[in-house]
PDB file of C-alpha atoms in Angstrom:
ATOM      1  CA  MET A   8      -3.160  -5.357 -15.119  1.00  0.00           C
ATOM      2  CA  LEU A   9      -6.557  -6.471 -13.885  1.00  0.00           C
ATOM      3  CA  PHE A  10      -8.416  -8.743 -16.204  1.00  0.00           C
ATOM      4  CA  GLU A  11     -11.254 -11.160 -15.825  1.00  0.00           C
ATOM      5  CA  ARG A  12     -10.119 -14.606 -14.813  1.00  0.00           C
ATOM      6  CA  GLU A  13     -11.909 -17.865 -14.863  1.00  0.00           C
ATOM      7  CA  ASN A  14     -12.690 -19.479 -11.516  1.00  0.00           C
ATOM      8  CA  THR A  15      -9.656 -21.821 -11.528  1.00  0.00           C
ATOM      9  CA  GLU A  16      -7.249 -18.939 -12.126  1.00  0.00           C
ATOM     10  CA  GLU A  17      -8.890 -16.948  -9.321  1.00  0.00           C
ATOM     11  CA  LYS A  18      -8.501 -19.912  -6.958  1.00  0.00           C
ATOM     12  CA  ILE A  19      -4.842 -20.290  -7.911  1.00  0.00           C
ATOM     13  CA  ILE A  20      -4.126 -16.563  -7.499  1.00  0.00           C
ATOM     14  CA  THR A  21      -5.886 -16.456  -4.126  1.00  0.00           C
ATOM     15  CA  ALA A  22      -3.973 -19.560  -3.015  1.00  0.00           C
ATOM     16  CA  THR A  23      -0.699 -18.036  -4.218  1.00  0.00           C
ATOM     17  CA  PHE A  24      -1.339 -14.882  -2.215  1.00  0.00           C
ATOM     18  CA  ASN A  25      -2.143 -16.964   0.879  1.00  0.00           C
ATOM     19  CA  ILE A  26       1.085 -18.947   0.493  1.00  0.00           C
ATOM     20  CA  LEU A  27       3.130 -15.777  -0.128  1.00  0.00           C
ATOM     21  CA  GLN A  28       1.794 -14.347   3.132  1.00  0.00           C
ATOM     22  CA  LYS A  29       2.648 -17.483   5.112  1.00  0.00           C
ATOM     23  CA  GLU A  30       5.859 -18.606   3.436  1.00  0.00           C
ATOM     24  CA  GLY A  31       7.291 -15.647   1.546  1.00  0.00           C
ATOM     25  CA  VAL A  32       8.332 -15.618  -2.096  1.00  0.00           C
ATOM     26  CA  GLN A  33      11.368 -17.868  -1.696  1.00  0.00           C
ATOM     27  CA  LYS A  34       9.555 -20.709   0.102  1.00  0.00           C
ATOM     28  CA  ALA A  35       6.371 -20.585  -1.972  1.00  0.00           C
ATOM     29  CA  THR A  36       6.315 -23.626  -4.228  1.00  0.00           C
ATOM     30  CA  THR A  37       3.880 -24.578  -6.945  1.00  0.00           C
ATOM     31  CA  LYS A  38       3.212 -27.791  -5.023  1.00  0.00           C
ATOM     32  CA  LYS A  39       2.127 -25.832  -1.913  1.00  0.00           C
ATOM     33  CA  ILE A  40       0.085 -23.440  -4.050  1.00  0.00           C
ATOM     34  CA  ALA A  41      -1.641 -26.335  -5.849  1.00  0.00           C
ATOM     35  CA  ALA A  42      -2.541 -27.928  -2.516  1.00  0.00           C
ATOM     36  CA  GLU A  43      -3.901 -24.620  -1.186  1.00  0.00           C
ATOM     37  CA  ALA A  44      -5.932 -24.046  -4.386  1.00  0.00           C
ATOM     38  CA  GLU A  45      -7.078 -27.669  -4.442  1.00  0.00           C
ATOM     39  CA  VAL A  46      -5.911 -28.092  -8.043  1.00  0.00           C
ATOM     40  CA  ASN A  47      -3.357 -30.293  -9.741  1.00  0.00           C
ATOM     41  CA  GLU A  48       0.122 -28.750 -10.035  1.00  0.00           C
ATOM     42  CA  VAL A  49      -0.075 -29.329 -13.806  1.00  0.00           C
ATOM     43  CA  THR A  50      -3.031 -26.920 -13.896  1.00  0.00           C
ATOM     44  CA  ILE A  51      -0.799 -24.166 -12.520  1.00  0.00           C
ATOM     45  CA  PHE A  52       1.750 -24.724 -15.272  1.00  0.00           C
ATOM     46  CA  ARG A  53      -0.980 -24.907 -17.917  1.00  0.00           C
ATOM     47  CA  LYS A  54      -2.489 -21.599 -16.776  1.00  0.00           C
ATOM     48  CA  PHE A  55       0.681 -19.661 -15.882  1.00  0.00           C
ATOM     49  CA  GLU A  56       3.588 -21.629 -17.436  1.00  0.00           C
ATOM     50  CA  ASN A  57       5.905 -21.189 -14.436  1.00  0.00           C
ATOM     51  CA  LYS A  58       6.130 -19.999 -10.833  1.00  0.00           C
ATOM     52  CA  LYS A  59       7.573 -16.613 -11.800  1.00  0.00           C
ATOM     53  CA  ASN A  60       4.598 -15.814 -14.064  1.00  0.00           C
ATOM     54  CA  LEU A  61       2.180 -16.955 -11.357  1.00  0.00           C
ATOM     55  CA  ILE A  62       3.842 -14.783  -8.711  1.00  0.00           C
ATOM     56  CA  GLU A  63       3.853 -11.779 -11.079  1.00  0.00           C
ATOM     57  CA  ALA A  64       0.163 -12.300 -11.985  1.00  0.00           C
ATOM     58  CA  THR A  65      -0.741 -12.562  -8.297  1.00  0.00           C
ATOM     59  CA  LYS A  66       1.200  -9.453  -7.356  1.00  0.00           C
ATOM     60  CA  ASP A  67      -0.225  -7.503 -10.294  1.00  0.00           C
ATOM     61  CA  TYR A  68      -3.769  -8.485  -9.345  1.00  0.00           C
ATOM     62  CA  TYR A  69      -3.460  -7.563  -5.666  1.00  0.00           C
ATOM     63  CA  MET A  70      -1.321  -4.484  -6.324  1.00  0.00           C
ATOM     64  CA  ALA A  71      -3.924  -3.041  -8.703  1.00  0.00           C
ATOM     65  CA  THR A  72      -6.508  -3.417  -5.943  1.00  0.00           C
ATOM     66  CA  LEU A  73      -4.261  -1.752  -3.363  1.00  0.00           C
ATOM     67  CA  LEU A  74      -3.177   1.092  -5.663  1.00  0.00           C
ATOM     68  CA  SER A  75      -6.824   1.848  -6.384  1.00  0.00           C
ATOM     69  CA  LYS A  76      -7.517   2.008  -2.646  1.00  0.00           C
ATOM     70  CA  LEU A  77      -4.490   4.253  -2.082  1.00  0.00           C
ATOM     71  CA  GLU A  78      -5.688   6.602  -4.827  1.00  0.00           C
ATOM     72  CA  GLU A  79      -9.060   6.794  -3.135  1.00  0.00           C
ATOM     73  CA  THR A  80      -7.546   7.263   0.350  1.00  0.00           C
ATOM     74  CA  PHE A  81      -5.242  10.088  -0.737  1.00  0.00           C
ATOM     75  CA  ASP A  82      -7.677  11.714  -3.157  1.00  0.00           C
ATOM     76  CA  PHE A  83      -8.752  15.232  -2.276  1.00  0.00           C
ATOM     77  CA  ASP A  84     -11.258  17.916  -3.069  1.00  0.00           C
ATOM     78  CA  GLU A  85      -9.930  21.350  -4.019  1.00  0.00           C
ATOM     79  CA  GLU A  86     -11.796  22.791  -1.032  1.00  0.00           C
ATOM     80  CA  ASP A  87     -10.146  20.452   1.522  1.00  0.00           C
ATOM     81  CA  THR A  88      -8.128  22.202   4.185  1.00  0.00           C
ATOM     82  CA  ILE A  89      -4.690  20.811   4.899  1.00  0.00           C
ATOM     83  CA  GLU A  90      -5.850  19.635   8.332  1.00  0.00           C
ATOM     84  CA  GLU A  91      -8.892  17.848   6.900  1.00  0.00           C
ATOM     85  CA  TYR A  92      -6.926  16.201   4.122  1.00  0.00           C
ATOM     86  CA  LEU A  93      -4.002  14.965   6.209  1.00  0.00           C
ATOM     87  CA  LYS A  94      -6.206  13.747   9.051  1.00  0.00           C
ATOM     88  CA  ARG A  95      -8.589  11.974   6.650  1.00  0.00           C
ATOM     89  CA  SER A  96      -5.641  10.349   4.821  1.00  0.00           C
ATOM     90  CA  PHE A  97      -4.067   9.281   8.112  1.00  0.00           C
ATOM     91  CA  HIS A  98      -7.310   7.700   9.309  1.00  0.00           C
ATOM     92  CA  GLY A  99      -8.013   6.285   5.858  1.00  0.00           C
ATOM     93  CA  VAL A 100      -4.837   4.229   6.074  1.00  0.00           C
ATOM     94  CA  LEU A 101      -5.710   3.162   9.617  1.00  0.00           C
ATOM     95  CA  ASP A 102      -8.984   1.806   8.202  1.00  0.00           C
ATOM     96  CA  PHE A 103      -7.214  -0.466   5.713  1.00  0.00           C
ATOM     97  CA  THR A 104      -8.239  -4.096   5.980  1.00  0.00           C
ATOM     98  CA  GLU A 105      -5.937  -6.883   7.061  1.00  0.00           C
ATOM     99  CA  GLU A 106      -5.746  -7.973   3.412  1.00  0.00           C
ATOM    100  CA  ASP A 107      -4.566  -4.472   2.397  1.00  0.00           C
ATOM    101  CA  PHE A 108      -1.765  -4.649   4.972  1.00  0.00           C
ATOM    102  CA  ASN A 109      -0.945  -8.185   3.818  1.00  0.00           C
ATOM    103  CA  ILE A 110      -0.468  -6.886   0.264  1.00  0.00           C
ATOM    104  CA  ILE A 111       2.001  -4.330   1.605  1.00  0.00           C
ATOM    105  CA  ARG A 112       3.705  -7.041   3.683  1.00  0.00           C
ATOM    106  CA  VAL A 113       4.121  -9.232   0.582  1.00  0.00           C
ATOM    107  CA  ALA A 114       5.411  -6.233  -1.384  1.00  0.00           C
ATOM    108  CA  MET A 115       8.015  -5.619   1.303  1.00  0.00           C
ATOM    109  CA  GLN A 116       9.183  -9.252   1.114  1.00  0.00           C
ATOM    110  CA  GLU A 117      10.020  -9.059  -2.563  1.00  0.00           C
ATOM    111  CA  ILE A 118      13.007  -6.753  -2.213  1.00  0.00           C
ATOM    112  CA  GLU A 119      15.511  -9.634  -1.969  1.00  0.00           C
ATOM    113  CA  GLY A 120      14.383 -11.303  -5.169  1.00  0.00           C
ATOM    114  CA  ALA A 121      13.435  -8.174  -7.062  1.00  0.00           C
ATOM    115  CA  SER A 122      12.614  -8.751 -10.689  1.00  0.00           C
ATOM    116  CA  ASP A 123      13.234  -6.398 -13.565  1.00  0.00           C
ATOM    117  CA  LYS A 124       9.771  -4.939 -12.939  1.00  0.00           C
ATOM    118  CA  LYS A 125       9.427  -1.934 -10.685  1.00  0.00           C
ATOM    119  CA  LEU A 126       9.345  -3.008  -7.058  1.00  0.00           C
ATOM    120  CA  LEU A 127       5.838  -3.169  -5.631  1.00  0.00           C
ATOM    121  CA  ILE A 128       6.882  -1.235  -2.539  1.00  0.00           C
ATOM    122  CA  SER A 129       8.090   1.559  -4.857  1.00  0.00           C
ATOM    123  CA  GLN A 130       4.694   1.608  -6.554  1.00  0.00           C
ATOM    124  CA  ILE A 131       3.014   2.003  -3.159  1.00  0.00           C
ATOM    125  CA  THR A 132       5.432   4.759  -2.148  1.00  0.00           C
ATOM    126  CA  ASP A 133       5.059   6.599  -5.466  1.00  0.00           C
ATOM    127  CA  ALA A 134       1.248   6.406  -5.375  1.00  0.00           C
ATOM    128  CA  ILE A 135       1.124   8.030  -1.938  1.00  0.00           C
ATOM    129  CA  ILE A 136       3.863  10.631  -2.480  1.00  0.00           C
ATOM    130  CA  ASN A 137       2.518  11.682  -5.889  1.00  0.00           C
ATOM    131  CA  LYS A 138      -0.971  12.256  -4.472  1.00  0.00           C
ATOM    132  CA  LEU A 139       0.420  14.202  -1.502  1.00  0.00           C
ATOM    133  CA  GLU A 140       2.608  16.299  -3.810  1.00  0.00           C
ATOM    134  CA  GLU A 141      -0.359  17.063  -6.041  1.00  0.00           C
ATOM    135  CA  PHE A 142      -2.276  18.255  -2.968  1.00  0.00           C
ATOM    136  CA  PHE A 143       0.578  20.444  -1.680  1.00  0.00           C
ATOM    137  CA  MET A 144       1.179  21.960  -5.138  1.00  0.00           C
ATOM    138  CA  LEU A 145      -2.491  22.982  -5.143  1.00  0.00           C
ATOM    139  CA  GLN A 146      -2.030  24.524  -1.689  1.00  0.00           C
ATOM    140  CA  LEU A 147       0.975  26.494  -2.987  1.00  0.00           C
ATOM    141  CA  GLU A 148      -1.091  27.755  -5.938  1.00  0.00           C
ATOM    142  CA  LYS A 149      -3.915  28.765  -3.596  1.00  0.00           C
ATOM    143  CA  GLY A 150      -1.473  30.511  -1.247  1.00  0.00           C
ATOM    144  CA  THR A 151      -2.598  28.505   1.793  1.00  0.00           C
ATOM    145  CA  ILE A 152       0.991  27.503   2.626  1.00  0.00           C
ATOM    146  CA  LYS A 153       4.278  29.352   2.374  1.00  0.00           C
ATOM    147  CA  ASN A 154       6.592  28.651  -0.527  1.00  0.00           C
ATOM    148  CA  VAL A 155       8.004  25.254   0.426  1.00  0.00           C
ATOM    149  CA  ASN A 156       9.286  22.374  -1.634  1.00  0.00           C
ATOM    150  CA  SER A 157       6.124  20.348  -2.309  1.00  0.00           C
ATOM    151  CA  LYS A 158       8.143  17.141  -2.773  1.00  0.00           C
ATOM    152  CA  ALA A 159       9.899  17.607   0.587  1.00  0.00           C
ATOM    153  CA  ILE A 160       6.660  18.157   2.523  1.00  0.00           C
ATOM    154  CA  SER A 161       5.082  15.223   0.679  1.00  0.00           C
ATOM    155  CA  VAL A 162       7.951  12.893   1.589  1.00  0.00           C
ATOM    156  CA  MET A 163       7.789  14.075   5.206  1.00  0.00           C
ATOM    157  CA  CYS A 164       4.031  13.458   5.427  1.00  0.00           C
ATOM    158  CA  PHE A 165       4.422  10.114   3.657  1.00  0.00           C
ATOM    159  CA  SER A 166       7.110   9.095   6.148  1.00  0.00           C
ATOM    160  CA  ILE A 167       4.898   9.921   9.091  1.00  0.00           C
ATOM    161  CA  ILE A 168       1.823   8.236   7.636  1.00  0.00           C
ATOM    162  CA  PHE A 169       3.756   5.193   6.412  1.00  0.00           C
ATOM    163  CA  GLN A 170       5.703   4.715   9.639  1.00  0.00           C
ATOM    164  CA  SER A 171       2.882   5.413  12.045  1.00  0.00           C
ATOM    165  CA  THR A 172       0.107   3.552  10.321  1.00  0.00           C
ATOM    166  CA  ILE A 173       1.338   1.048   7.786  1.00  0.00           C
ATOM    167  CA  LEU A 174       4.442  -0.242   9.559  1.00  0.00           C
ATOM    168  CA  TRP A 175       2.796  -0.219  12.991  1.00  0.00           C
ATOM    169  CA  GLN A 176      -0.109  -2.205  11.578  1.00  0.00           C
ATOM    170  CA  ILE A 177       2.167  -4.687   9.813  1.00  0.00           C
ATOM    171  CA  TYR A 178       4.479  -5.233  12.768  1.00  0.00           C
ATOM    172  CA  GLY A 179       1.788  -4.880  15.423  1.00  0.00           C
ATOM    173  CA  ASN A 180       3.411  -2.122  17.442  1.00  0.00           C
ATOM    174  CA  ASP A 181       0.368   0.121  17.800  1.00  0.00           C
ATOM    175  CA  GLU A 182      -1.098  -1.024  21.122  1.00  0.00           C
ATOM    176  CA  ASP A 183       0.045   2.122  23.003  1.00  0.00           C
ATOM    177  CA  ILE A 184      -0.910   4.614  20.305  1.00  0.00           C
ATOM    178  CA  ASP A 185      -4.088   6.667  20.325  1.00  0.00           C
ATOM    179  CA  SER A 186      -4.425   7.433  16.614  1.00  0.00           C
ATOM    180  CA  ASP A 187      -6.478  10.622  17.106  1.00  0.00           C
ATOM    181  CA  TYR A 188      -3.971  11.956  19.606  1.00  0.00           C
ATOM    182  CA  PHE A 189      -1.052  11.045  17.334  1.00  0.00           C
ATOM    183  CA  ALA A 190      -2.744  12.599  14.278  1.00  0.00           C
ATOM    184  CA  ASN A 191      -3.389  15.825  16.181  1.00  0.00           C
ATOM    185  CA  ASP A 192       0.224  15.985  17.392  1.00  0.00           C
ATOM    186  CA  TYR A 193       1.463  15.305  13.861  1.00  0.00           C
ATOM    187  CA  LEU A 194      -0.657  18.168  12.500  1.00  0.00           C
ATOM    188  CA  ASP A 195       0.431  20.478  15.333  1.00  0.00           C
ATOM    189  CA  ILE A 196       4.103  19.887  14.463  1.00  0.00           C
ATOM    190  CA  ILE A 197       3.433  20.505  10.755  1.00  0.00           C
ATOM    191  CA  PHE A 198       1.644  23.793  11.406  1.00  0.00           C
ATOM    192  CA  ASN A 199       3.573  25.081  14.411  1.00  0.00           C
ATOM    193  CA  GLY A 200       6.993  23.510  14.032  1.00  0.00           C
ATOM    194  CA  ILE A 201       9.168  22.267  16.873  1.00  0.00           C
ATOM    195  CA  LYS A 202      10.662  25.522  18.128  1.00  0.00           C
ATOM    196  CA  PRO A 203       9.338  26.807  21.510  1.00  0.00           C
TER     197      PRO A 203
END
């Protein structure tokens, strides 16, 4: 939940996110976070009580920002063609900032020490798949695609977008990829299949 924070809390949350990126959840200590935020460690405990609450508050803050951006990226107009929508979504993810990808990177690190809250990576996945499914259900209603399982096509498109943009960006394996060329090939396979 996003809520207004006083300056000290913002500094601590920003510092926590920086430490999570560098060290991961397991190695992030309140001492390191306090040093990064330039505050006394006691201030962290006064504001957040413990490390777990601080980590949760940090993740909630950054996740709300990312989920909002994902909603915007995968939003659509009823008049969008499938080609326009998928290509715009694909490029929208490619235009994410380094901080956006860092949020995803931190979300992917949490799997080992998952709390009782829903995993952040699941929230990212659900946000994208739900928006894609909503789009494909509209296309089914409009008769612009044949009767296919909207969840299946959504998961397939998510997999392609997630793998080719998000993971390549996070792990830096995109130097040989022309995104326009890849997007066009991806759309060609969706519309024309793989049979000769």
